[in-house]
Amino acid sequence: MTVELSAAKAVRFDTTKGQATLRRQYSNCRYDKADAPTKAVCAFPGPLPAGAAYETDRPFTAAVAETGRQGLITYTVYPAPNTPADAQLPDSAPRGSGAPLGLRTVDGSLFTTYGRESAHGGVRFLTTRTQDRQVNGFNLKGQVGQTNDISVMDVNGYFEGDTYLTLPEGVSLGWHPSGEGHETLYCGYVDQKNRKVLCPAPLTDPAILRFRIDKRVEGAQGTISVKPDPEHPDADLTNNTAPITMEYVD
């Protein structure tokens, strides 16, 4: 990570969109939880001279489980006094157990800044299990009679192909634009009678599931699944299907 800094800074690291978690390493970083954190905010003292470029003096590392296919680490740099509320963690948040993470100067001649108030970037990586197609289950939440949207890629986090849903009983697809000329991808029926839905592979953005809660059905569950790639053996078929659960709001 290389950024241009002009004052005391806070750097937020995030791995929420993917399968990676952070290591709770550095004492000047606060983490969102003690075990397997996915967010960290690290404070670096200043002032730091305008026009200078820095990189972290040690790696900021992440971990992926044995079944993981990929991870994504993003970072955003803020002036420490002006860090937005949604990018902060409380003083009571767990801290790292090791020495503080530091900064060292580097040649910034090739650095293209996003602006002096903030900068951001990210690193996506793959593991050796790239052929293991897998999905995560998720929850549909809302009131009876309500229509909501949810991004299917956000809930499974990493699969980039078609996904197939069986909606829970009492849930149907809400109206959405169809046909050519619409930039947003929506999930659509392949078998409405049996609540079977296809969420197409994303072009630029993930498909949106627009769902309507028609009635309350206690214990209702659906499924999300992916099909194995016929050209590449799937390392683990047990994670190709996961549950869709319901949460009703009164």
PDB file of C-alpha atoms in Angstrom:
ATOM      1  CA  MET A   1       0.000   0.000   0.000  1.00  0.00           C
ATOM      2  CA  THR A   2       1.446   3.388  -1.003  1.00  0.00           C
ATOM      3  CA  VAL A   3      -0.304   6.711  -0.349  1.00  0.00           C
ATOM      4  CA  GLU A   4       0.494  10.433  -0.206  1.00  0.00           C
ATOM      5  CA  LEU A   5      -0.097  11.943   3.243  1.00  0.00           C
ATOM      6  CA  SER A   6      -0.155  15.535   4.500  1.00  0.00           C
ATOM      7  CA  ALA A   7      -1.320  15.253   8.141  1.00  0.00           C
ATOM      8  CA  ALA A   8      -1.981  12.715  10.853  1.00  0.00           C
ATOM      9  CA  LYS A   9      -3.953   9.930   9.223  1.00  0.00           C
ATOM     10  CA  ALA A  10      -6.310   7.083   9.969  1.00  0.00           C
ATOM     11  CA  VAL A  11      -6.299   4.134   7.579  1.00  0.00           C
ATOM     12  CA  ARG A  12      -9.284   1.782   7.471  1.00  0.00           C
ATOM     13  CA  PHE A  13      -8.763  -1.761   6.193  1.00  0.00           C
ATOM     14  CA  ASP A  14     -11.764  -3.870   5.191  1.00  0.00           C
ATOM     15  CA  THR A  15     -12.247  -7.500   4.099  1.00  0.00           C
ATOM     16  CA  THR A  16     -16.051  -7.742   4.370  1.00  0.00           C
ATOM     17  CA  LYS A  17     -16.568  -8.494   0.660  1.00  0.00           C
ATOM     18  CA  GLY A  18     -14.776 -11.780   0.287  1.00  0.00           C
ATOM     19  CA  GLN A  19     -13.622 -14.758   2.311  1.00  0.00           C
ATOM     20  CA  ALA A  20     -10.608 -13.243   4.028  1.00  0.00           C
ATOM     21  CA  THR A  21     -10.339 -12.121   7.633  1.00  0.00           C
ATOM     22  CA  LEU A  22      -7.694  -9.894   9.181  1.00  0.00           C
ATOM     23  CA  ARG A  23      -4.997 -10.834  11.659  1.00  0.00           C
ATOM     24  CA  ARG A  24      -5.148  -8.799  14.873  1.00  0.00           C
ATOM     25  CA  GLN A  25      -1.511  -7.741  14.655  1.00  0.00           C
ATOM     26  CA  TYR A  26      -0.745  -4.112  15.452  1.00  0.00           C
ATOM     27  CA  SER A  27      -1.251  -2.171  18.688  1.00  0.00           C
ATOM     28  CA  ASN A  28      -2.057   1.122  16.908  1.00  0.00           C
ATOM     29  CA  CYS A  29      -4.951  -0.557  15.089  1.00  0.00           C
ATOM     30  CA  ARG A  30      -8.465  -1.124  16.440  1.00  0.00           C
ATOM     31  CA  TYR A  31     -10.395  -4.133  15.124  1.00  0.00           C
ATOM     32  CA  ASP A  32     -14.140  -4.737  14.865  1.00  0.00           C
ATOM     33  CA  LYS A  33     -13.892  -7.988  16.863  1.00  0.00           C
ATOM     34  CA  ALA A  34     -11.319 -10.000  18.733  1.00  0.00           C
ATOM     35  CA  ASP A  35     -11.509 -13.147  16.598  1.00  0.00           C
ATOM     36  CA  ALA A  36     -11.394 -13.158  12.787  1.00  0.00           C
ATOM     37  CA  PRO A  37     -11.965  -9.395  12.385  1.00  0.00           C
ATOM     38  CA  THR A  38     -12.958  -7.992   9.012  1.00  0.00           C
ATOM     39  CA  LYS A  39     -12.354  -4.274   9.706  1.00  0.00           C
ATOM     40  CA  ALA A  40      -9.476  -2.355  11.237  1.00  0.00           C
ATOM     41  CA  VAL A  41      -8.715   1.337  11.757  1.00  0.00           C
ATOM     42  CA  CYS A  42      -5.036   2.212  12.271  1.00  0.00           C
ATOM     43  CA  ALA A  43      -3.811   5.596  13.530  1.00  0.00           C
ATOM     44  CA  PHE A  44      -0.551   7.118  12.315  1.00  0.00           C
ATOM     45  CA  PRO A  45       0.871  10.217  14.040  1.00  0.00           C
ATOM     46  CA  GLY A  46       1.617  13.395  12.173  1.00  0.00           C
ATOM     47  CA  PRO A  47       1.982  15.887  10.798  1.00  0.00           C
ATOM     48  CA  LEU A  48       3.398  14.189   7.729  1.00  0.00           C
ATOM     49  CA  PRO A  49       4.871  16.489   5.064  1.00  0.00           C
ATOM     50  CA  ALA A  50       2.652  17.305   2.099  1.00  0.00           C
ATOM     51  CA  GLY A  51       3.850  15.746  -1.134  1.00  0.00           C
ATOM     52  CA  ALA A  52       5.625  12.841   0.559  1.00  0.00           C
ATOM     53  CA  ALA A  53       4.665   9.224  -0.140  1.00  0.00           C
ATOM     54  CA  TYR A  54       4.695   6.378   2.352  1.00  0.00           C
ATOM     55  CA  GLU A  55       4.127   2.671   2.608  1.00  0.00           C
ATOM     56  CA  THR A  56       3.496   0.496   5.639  1.00  0.00           C
ATOM     57  CA  ASP A  57       6.735  -0.742   7.152  1.00  0.00           C
ATOM     58  CA  ARG A  58       5.388  -4.278   7.558  1.00  0.00           C
ATOM     59  CA  PRO A  59       2.758  -6.330   5.719  1.00  0.00           C
ATOM     60  CA  PHE A  60      -0.894  -5.934   6.662  1.00  0.00           C
ATOM     61  CA  THR A  61      -1.968  -9.538   6.272  1.00  0.00           C
ATOM     62  CA  ALA A  62      -5.204 -11.456   5.935  1.00  0.00           C
ATOM     63  CA  ALA A  63      -6.141 -15.114   6.358  1.00  0.00           C
ATOM     64  CA  VAL A  64      -8.400 -17.368   4.298  1.00  0.00           C
ATOM     65  CA  ALA A  65      -9.885 -20.672   5.453  1.00  0.00           C
ATOM     66  CA  GLU A  66      -8.804 -23.901   3.783  1.00  0.00           C
ATOM     67  CA  THR A  67     -11.975 -23.908   1.672  1.00  0.00           C
ATOM     68  CA  GLY A  68     -11.634 -20.256   0.602  1.00  0.00           C
ATOM     69  CA  ARG A  69     -11.508 -19.287  -3.059  1.00  0.00           C
ATOM     70  CA  GLN A  70     -10.567 -15.624  -2.864  1.00  0.00           C
ATOM     71  CA  GLY A  71     -10.233 -12.548  -0.712  1.00  0.00           C
ATOM     72  CA  LEU A  72     -10.343  -8.779  -1.054  1.00  0.00           C
ATOM     73  CA  ILE A  73      -8.538  -6.247   1.140  1.00  0.00           C
ATOM     74  CA  THR A  74      -9.515  -2.619   0.665  1.00  0.00           C
ATOM     75  CA  TYR A  75      -8.064   0.426   2.371  1.00  0.00           C
ATOM     76  CA  THR A  76      -9.135   4.042   2.700  1.00  0.00           C
ATOM     77  CA  VAL A  77      -7.025   6.884   4.065  1.00  0.00           C
ATOM     78  CA  TYR A  78      -8.580   9.765   6.038  1.00  0.00           C
ATOM     79  CA  PRO A  79      -7.248  12.822   7.888  1.00  0.00           C
ATOM     80  CA  ALA A  80      -7.452  11.484  11.450  1.00  0.00           C
ATOM     81  CA  PRO A  81      -9.613  14.310  12.913  1.00  0.00           C
ATOM     82  CA  ASN A  82     -12.060  14.094  10.001  1.00  0.00           C
ATOM     83  CA  THR A  83     -12.571  10.346   9.761  1.00  0.00           C
ATOM     84  CA  PRO A  84     -16.284   9.772   8.931  1.00  0.00           C
ATOM     85  CA  ALA A  85     -18.362   8.203  11.678  1.00  0.00           C
ATOM     86  CA  ASP A  86     -19.126   5.104   9.574  1.00  0.00           C
ATOM     87  CA  ALA A  87     -15.383   4.495   9.087  1.00  0.00           C
ATOM     88  CA  GLN A  88     -14.502   4.638  12.781  1.00  0.00           C
ATOM     89  CA  LEU A  89     -14.316   2.017  15.492  1.00  0.00           C
ATOM     90  CA  PRO A  90     -14.862   2.844  19.190  1.00  0.00           C
ATOM     91  CA  ASP A  91     -11.982   3.288  21.617  1.00  0.00           C
ATOM     92  CA  SER A  92     -13.188   0.124  23.346  1.00  0.00           C
ATOM     93  CA  ALA A  93     -12.641  -1.973  20.193  1.00  0.00           C
ATOM     94  CA  PRO A  94      -9.999  -4.726  20.477  1.00  0.00           C
ATOM     95  CA  ARG A  95      -6.462  -3.703  19.592  1.00  0.00           C
ATOM     96  CA  GLY A  96      -3.678  -5.688  18.063  1.00  0.00           C
ATOM     97  CA  SER A  97      -1.210  -7.448  20.339  1.00  0.00           C
ATOM     98  CA  GLY A  98       1.998  -6.657  18.457  1.00  0.00           C
ATOM     99  CA  ALA A  99       4.190  -3.608  17.957  1.00  0.00           C
ATOM    100  CA  PRO A 100       2.648  -0.601  16.176  1.00  0.00           C
ATOM    101  CA  LEU A 101       2.385  -0.598  12.400  1.00  0.00           C
ATOM    102  CA  GLY A 102       4.584   2.168  11.015  1.00  0.00           C
ATOM    103  CA  LEU A 103       5.164   4.100   7.806  1.00  0.00           C
ATOM    104  CA  ARG A 104       8.307   4.559   5.747  1.00  0.00           C
ATOM    105  CA  THR A 105       8.974   6.976   2.917  1.00  0.00           C
ATOM    106  CA  VAL A 106       9.061   5.757  -0.672  1.00  0.00           C
ATOM    107  CA  ASP A 107       9.468   7.285  -4.113  1.00  0.00           C
ATOM    108  CA  GLY A 108       6.055   8.744  -4.925  1.00  0.00           C
ATOM    109  CA  SER A 109       6.836   9.977  -8.436  1.00  0.00           C
ATOM    110  CA  LEU A 110       4.552   7.387 -10.018  1.00  0.00           C
ATOM    111  CA  PHE A 111       1.773   7.831  -7.465  1.00  0.00           C
ATOM    112  CA  THR A 112      -1.489   9.263  -8.809  1.00  0.00           C
ATOM    113  CA  THR A 113      -3.391  10.804  -5.913  1.00  0.00           C
ATOM    114  CA  TYR A 114      -7.163  10.630  -5.505  1.00  0.00           C
ATOM    115  CA  GLY A 115      -7.085  13.935  -3.621  1.00  0.00           C
ATOM    116  CA  ARG A 116      -5.464  15.271  -0.487  1.00  0.00           C
ATOM    117  CA  GLU A 117      -8.410  14.515   1.775  1.00  0.00           C
ATOM    118  CA  SER A 118      -8.692  10.791   1.144  1.00  0.00           C
ATOM    119  CA  ALA A 119      -7.344   7.951  -0.963  1.00  0.00           C
ATOM    120  CA  HIS A 120      -8.389   4.368  -1.404  1.00  0.00           C
ATOM    121  CA  GLY A 121      -7.392   1.143  -3.098  1.00  0.00           C
ATOM    122  CA  GLY A 122      -7.609  -2.595  -2.805  1.00  0.00           C
ATOM    123  CA  VAL A 123      -6.004  -5.943  -3.515  1.00  0.00           C
ATOM    124  CA  ARG A 124      -7.969  -9.009  -4.629  1.00  0.00           C
ATOM    125  CA  PHE A 125      -6.321 -12.421  -4.508  1.00  0.00           C
ATOM    126  CA  LEU A 126      -7.213 -15.993  -5.464  1.00  0.00           C
ATOM    127  CA  THR A 127      -6.342 -19.242  -3.731  1.00  0.00           C
ATOM    128  CA  THR A 128      -5.666 -22.665  -5.197  1.00  0.00           C
ATOM    129  CA  ARG A 129      -9.357 -23.621  -4.780  1.00  0.00           C
ATOM    130  CA  THR A 130     -10.639 -21.418  -7.607  1.00  0.00           C
ATOM    131  CA  GLN A 131     -12.640 -24.314  -9.085  1.00  0.00           C
ATOM    132  CA  ASP A 132     -14.524 -24.976  -5.854  1.00  0.00           C
ATOM    133  CA  ARG A 133     -17.845 -23.304  -6.604  1.00  0.00           C
ATOM    134  CA  GLN A 134     -19.585 -22.348  -3.387  1.00  0.00           C
ATOM    135  CA  VAL A 135     -22.238 -20.045  -1.975  1.00  0.00           C
ATOM    136  CA  ASN A 136     -23.246 -18.668   1.411  1.00  0.00           C
ATOM    137  CA  GLY A 137     -26.753 -18.717   2.757  1.00  0.00           C
ATOM    138  CA  PHE A 138     -28.493 -15.442   3.551  1.00  0.00           C
ATOM    139  CA  ASN A 139     -31.525 -13.914   5.209  1.00  0.00           C
ATOM    140  CA  LEU A 140     -34.552 -12.149   3.689  1.00  0.00           C
ATOM    141  CA  LYS A 141     -35.884  -9.521   6.070  1.00  0.00           C
ATOM    142  CA  GLY A 142     -38.993  -7.344   5.948  1.00  0.00           C
ATOM    143  CA  GLN A 143     -42.667  -6.843   6.711  1.00  0.00           C
ATOM    144  CA  VAL A 144     -45.509  -8.786   5.139  1.00  0.00           C
ATOM    145  CA  GLY A 145     -46.601  -6.868   2.044  1.00  0.00           C
ATOM    146  CA  GLN A 146     -43.221  -5.184   1.689  1.00  0.00           C
ATOM    147  CA  THR A 147     -40.935  -5.341  -1.379  1.00  0.00           C
ATOM    148  CA  ASN A 148     -37.167  -5.137  -0.853  1.00  0.00           C
ATOM    149  CA  ASP A 149     -33.995  -5.452  -2.888  1.00  0.00           C
ATOM    150  CA  ILE A 150     -30.887  -7.429  -1.998  1.00  0.00           C
ATOM    151  CA  SER A 151     -27.671  -7.856  -3.988  1.00  0.00           C
ATOM    152  CA  VAL A 152     -27.023 -11.565  -4.440  1.00  0.00           C
ATOM    153  CA  MET A 153     -23.291 -11.042  -4.958  1.00  0.00           C
ATOM    154  CA  ASP A 154     -23.067  -9.143  -1.679  1.00  0.00           C
ATOM    155  CA  VAL A 155     -24.604 -12.005   0.249  1.00  0.00           C
ATOM    156  CA  ASN A 156     -22.495 -14.780  -1.237  1.00  0.00           C
ATOM    157  CA  GLY A 157     -19.511 -12.488  -1.480  1.00  0.00           C
ATOM    158  CA  TYR A 158     -17.412 -14.187  -4.107  1.00  0.00           C
ATOM    159  CA  PHE A 159     -19.176 -16.389  -6.688  1.00  0.00           C
ATOM    160  CA  GLU A 160     -19.268 -14.667 -10.080  1.00  0.00           C
ATOM    161  CA  GLY A 161     -21.489 -16.955 -12.161  1.00  0.00           C
ATOM    162  CA  ASP A 162     -25.210 -17.751 -12.350  1.00  0.00           C
ATOM    163  CA  THR A 163     -26.903 -18.556  -9.054  1.00  0.00           C
ATOM    164  CA  TYR A 164     -30.171 -20.460  -8.676  1.00  0.00           C
ATOM    165  CA  LEU A 165     -32.691 -19.753  -5.939  1.00  0.00           C
ATOM    166  CA  THR A 166     -35.741 -21.484  -4.561  1.00  0.00           C
ATOM    167  CA  LEU A 167     -37.633 -18.755  -2.730  1.00  0.00           C
ATOM    168  CA  PRO A 168     -39.051 -19.532   0.719  1.00  0.00           C
ATOM    169  CA  GLU A 169     -42.780 -20.201   0.844  1.00  0.00           C
ATOM    170  CA  GLY A 170     -44.720 -16.948   1.115  1.00  0.00           C
ATOM    171  CA  VAL A 171     -42.134 -14.985  -0.906  1.00  0.00           C
ATOM    172  CA  SER A 172     -42.394 -13.991  -4.574  1.00  0.00           C
ATOM    173  CA  LEU A 173     -40.415 -11.817  -6.967  1.00  0.00           C
ATOM    174  CA  GLY A 174     -41.346  -8.145  -7.023  1.00  0.00           C
ATOM    175  CA  TRP A 175     -41.913  -6.309 -10.287  1.00  0.00           C
ATOM    176  CA  HIS A 176     -38.704  -5.243 -12.022  1.00  0.00           C
ATOM    177  CA  PRO A 177     -37.728  -4.035 -15.508  1.00  0.00           C
ATOM    178  CA  SER A 178     -36.990  -6.777 -18.014  1.00  0.00           C
ATOM    179  CA  GLY A 179     -35.628  -7.044 -21.534  1.00  0.00           C
ATOM    180  CA  GLU A 180     -32.854  -5.048 -23.182  1.00  0.00           C
ATOM    181  CA  GLY A 181     -32.043  -1.452 -22.382  1.00  0.00           C
ATOM    182  CA  HIS A 182     -31.771  -1.825 -18.602  1.00  0.00           C
ATOM    183  CA  GLU A 183     -28.359  -1.539 -16.966  1.00  0.00           C
ATOM    184  CA  THR A 184     -29.384  -3.239 -13.725  1.00  0.00           C
ATOM    185  CA  LEU A 185     -29.535  -7.030 -13.695  1.00  0.00           C
ATOM    186  CA  TYR A 186     -32.463  -8.568 -11.828  1.00  0.00           C
ATOM    187  CA  CYS A 187     -33.123 -12.148 -10.817  1.00  0.00           C
ATOM    188  CA  GLY A 188     -36.014 -13.675 -12.762  1.00  0.00           C
ATOM    189  CA  TYR A 189     -38.300 -16.692 -12.641  1.00  0.00           C
ATOM    190  CA  VAL A 190     -37.453 -19.909 -14.447  1.00  0.00           C
ATOM    191  CA  ASP A 191     -40.383 -21.735 -12.787  1.00  0.00           C
ATOM    192  CA  GLN A 192     -42.788 -19.378 -11.040  1.00  0.00           C
ATOM    193  CA  LYS A 193     -45.120 -22.124  -9.784  1.00  0.00           C
ATOM    194  CA  ASN A 194     -42.288 -23.732  -7.819  1.00  0.00           C
ATOM    195  CA  ARG A 195     -40.639 -20.415  -6.875  1.00  0.00           C
ATOM    196  CA  LYS A 196     -37.498 -21.208  -8.924  1.00  0.00           C
ATOM    197  CA  VAL A 197     -35.370 -18.160  -9.764  1.00  0.00           C
ATOM    198  CA  LEU A 198     -32.207 -17.510 -11.781  1.00  0.00           C
ATOM    199  CA  CYS A 199     -29.843 -14.702 -10.792  1.00  0.00           C
ATOM    200  CA  PRO A 200     -27.607 -14.141 -13.832  1.00  0.00           C
ATOM    201  CA  ALA A 201     -23.854 -13.759 -13.686  1.00  0.00           C
ATOM    202  CA  PRO A 202     -22.900 -10.098 -13.244  1.00  0.00           C
ATOM    203  CA  LEU A 203     -21.755  -7.940 -16.120  1.00  0.00           C
ATOM    204  CA  THR A 204     -20.382  -5.045 -14.084  1.00  0.00           C
ATOM    205  CA  ASP A 205     -22.630  -5.111 -11.013  1.00  0.00           C
ATOM    206  CA  PRO A 206     -24.173  -8.132  -9.285  1.00  0.00           C
ATOM    207  CA  ALA A 207     -27.757  -9.161  -9.913  1.00  0.00           C
ATOM    208  CA  ILE A 208     -30.497  -7.734  -7.689  1.00  0.00           C
ATOM    209  CA  LEU A 209     -33.107  -9.952  -6.070  1.00  0.00           C
ATOM    210  CA  ARG A 210     -36.298  -7.909  -5.727  1.00  0.00           C
ATOM    211  CA  PHE A 211     -38.534  -9.921  -3.438  1.00  0.00           C
ATOM    212  CA  ARG A 212     -41.997  -9.424  -1.965  1.00  0.00           C
ATOM    213  CA  ILE A 213     -43.108 -10.980   1.318  1.00  0.00           C
ATOM    214  CA  ASP A 214     -46.673 -12.059   0.548  1.00  0.00           C
ATOM    215  CA  LYS A 215     -47.442 -13.835   3.804  1.00  0.00           C
ATOM    216  CA  ARG A 216     -45.827 -15.016   6.994  1.00  0.00           C
ATOM    217  CA  VAL A 217     -44.893 -18.700   6.980  1.00  0.00           C
ATOM    218  CA  GLU A 218     -43.127 -19.773  10.148  1.00  0.00           C
ATOM    219  CA  GLY A 219     -40.026 -21.817   9.496  1.00  0.00           C
ATOM    220  CA  ALA A 220     -40.055 -21.089   5.746  1.00  0.00           C
ATOM    221  CA  GLN A 221     -36.732 -21.663   4.037  1.00  0.00           C
ATOM    222  CA  GLY A 222     -35.417 -21.558   0.516  1.00  0.00           C
ATOM    223  CA  THR A 223     -32.075 -22.345  -1.073  1.00  0.00           C
ATOM    224  CA  ILE A 224     -29.334 -20.703  -3.106  1.00  0.00           C
ATOM    225  CA  SER A 225     -27.160 -22.949  -5.248  1.00  0.00           C
ATOM    226  CA  VAL A 226     -24.581 -23.009  -8.017  1.00  0.00           C
ATOM    227  CA  LYS A 227     -23.981 -25.670 -10.634  1.00  0.00           C
ATOM    228  CA  PRO A 228     -20.619 -27.426 -10.980  1.00  0.00           C
ATOM    229  CA  ASP A 229     -18.484 -26.448 -13.942  1.00  0.00           C
ATOM    230  CA  PRO A 230     -18.525 -29.461 -16.312  1.00  0.00           C
ATOM    231  CA  GLU A 231     -15.038 -28.571 -17.575  1.00  0.00           C
ATOM    232  CA  HIS A 232     -13.383 -28.396 -14.143  1.00  0.00           C
ATOM    233  CA  PRO A 233     -13.885 -30.820 -11.235  1.00  0.00           C
ATOM    234  CA  ASP A 234     -15.479 -29.174  -8.202  1.00  0.00           C
ATOM    235  CA  ALA A 235     -13.369 -29.806  -5.111  1.00  0.00           C
ATOM    236  CA  ASP A 236     -16.334 -29.854  -2.708  1.00  0.00           C
ATOM    237  CA  LEU A 237     -19.971 -30.292  -3.793  1.00  0.00           C
ATOM    238  CA  THR A 238     -21.264 -29.948  -0.223  1.00  0.00           C
ATOM    239  CA  ASN A 239     -20.927 -26.140  -0.322  1.00  0.00           C
ATOM    240  CA  ASN A 240     -22.758 -25.646  -3.637  1.00  0.00           C
ATOM    241  CA  THR A 241     -26.098 -25.150  -1.865  1.00  0.00           C
ATOM    242  CA  ALA A 242     -26.990 -23.075   1.199  1.00  0.00           C
ATOM    243  CA  PRO A 243     -30.216 -22.010   2.958  1.00  0.00           C
ATOM    244  CA  ILE A 244     -32.255 -18.828   2.517  1.00  0.00           C
ATOM    245  CA  THR A 245     -33.996 -17.980   5.783  1.00  0.00           C
ATOM    246  CA  MET A 246     -36.728 -15.492   6.710  1.00  0.00           C
ATOM    247  CA  GLU A 247     -36.851 -12.714   9.294  1.00  0.00           C
ATOM    248  CA  TYR A 248     -40.243 -11.036   9.653  1.00  0.00           C
ATOM    249  CA  VAL A 249     -40.511  -7.489  10.946  1.00  0.00           C
ATOM    250  CA  ASP A 250     -43.759  -6.605  12.720  1.00  0.00           C
TER     251      ASP A 250
END
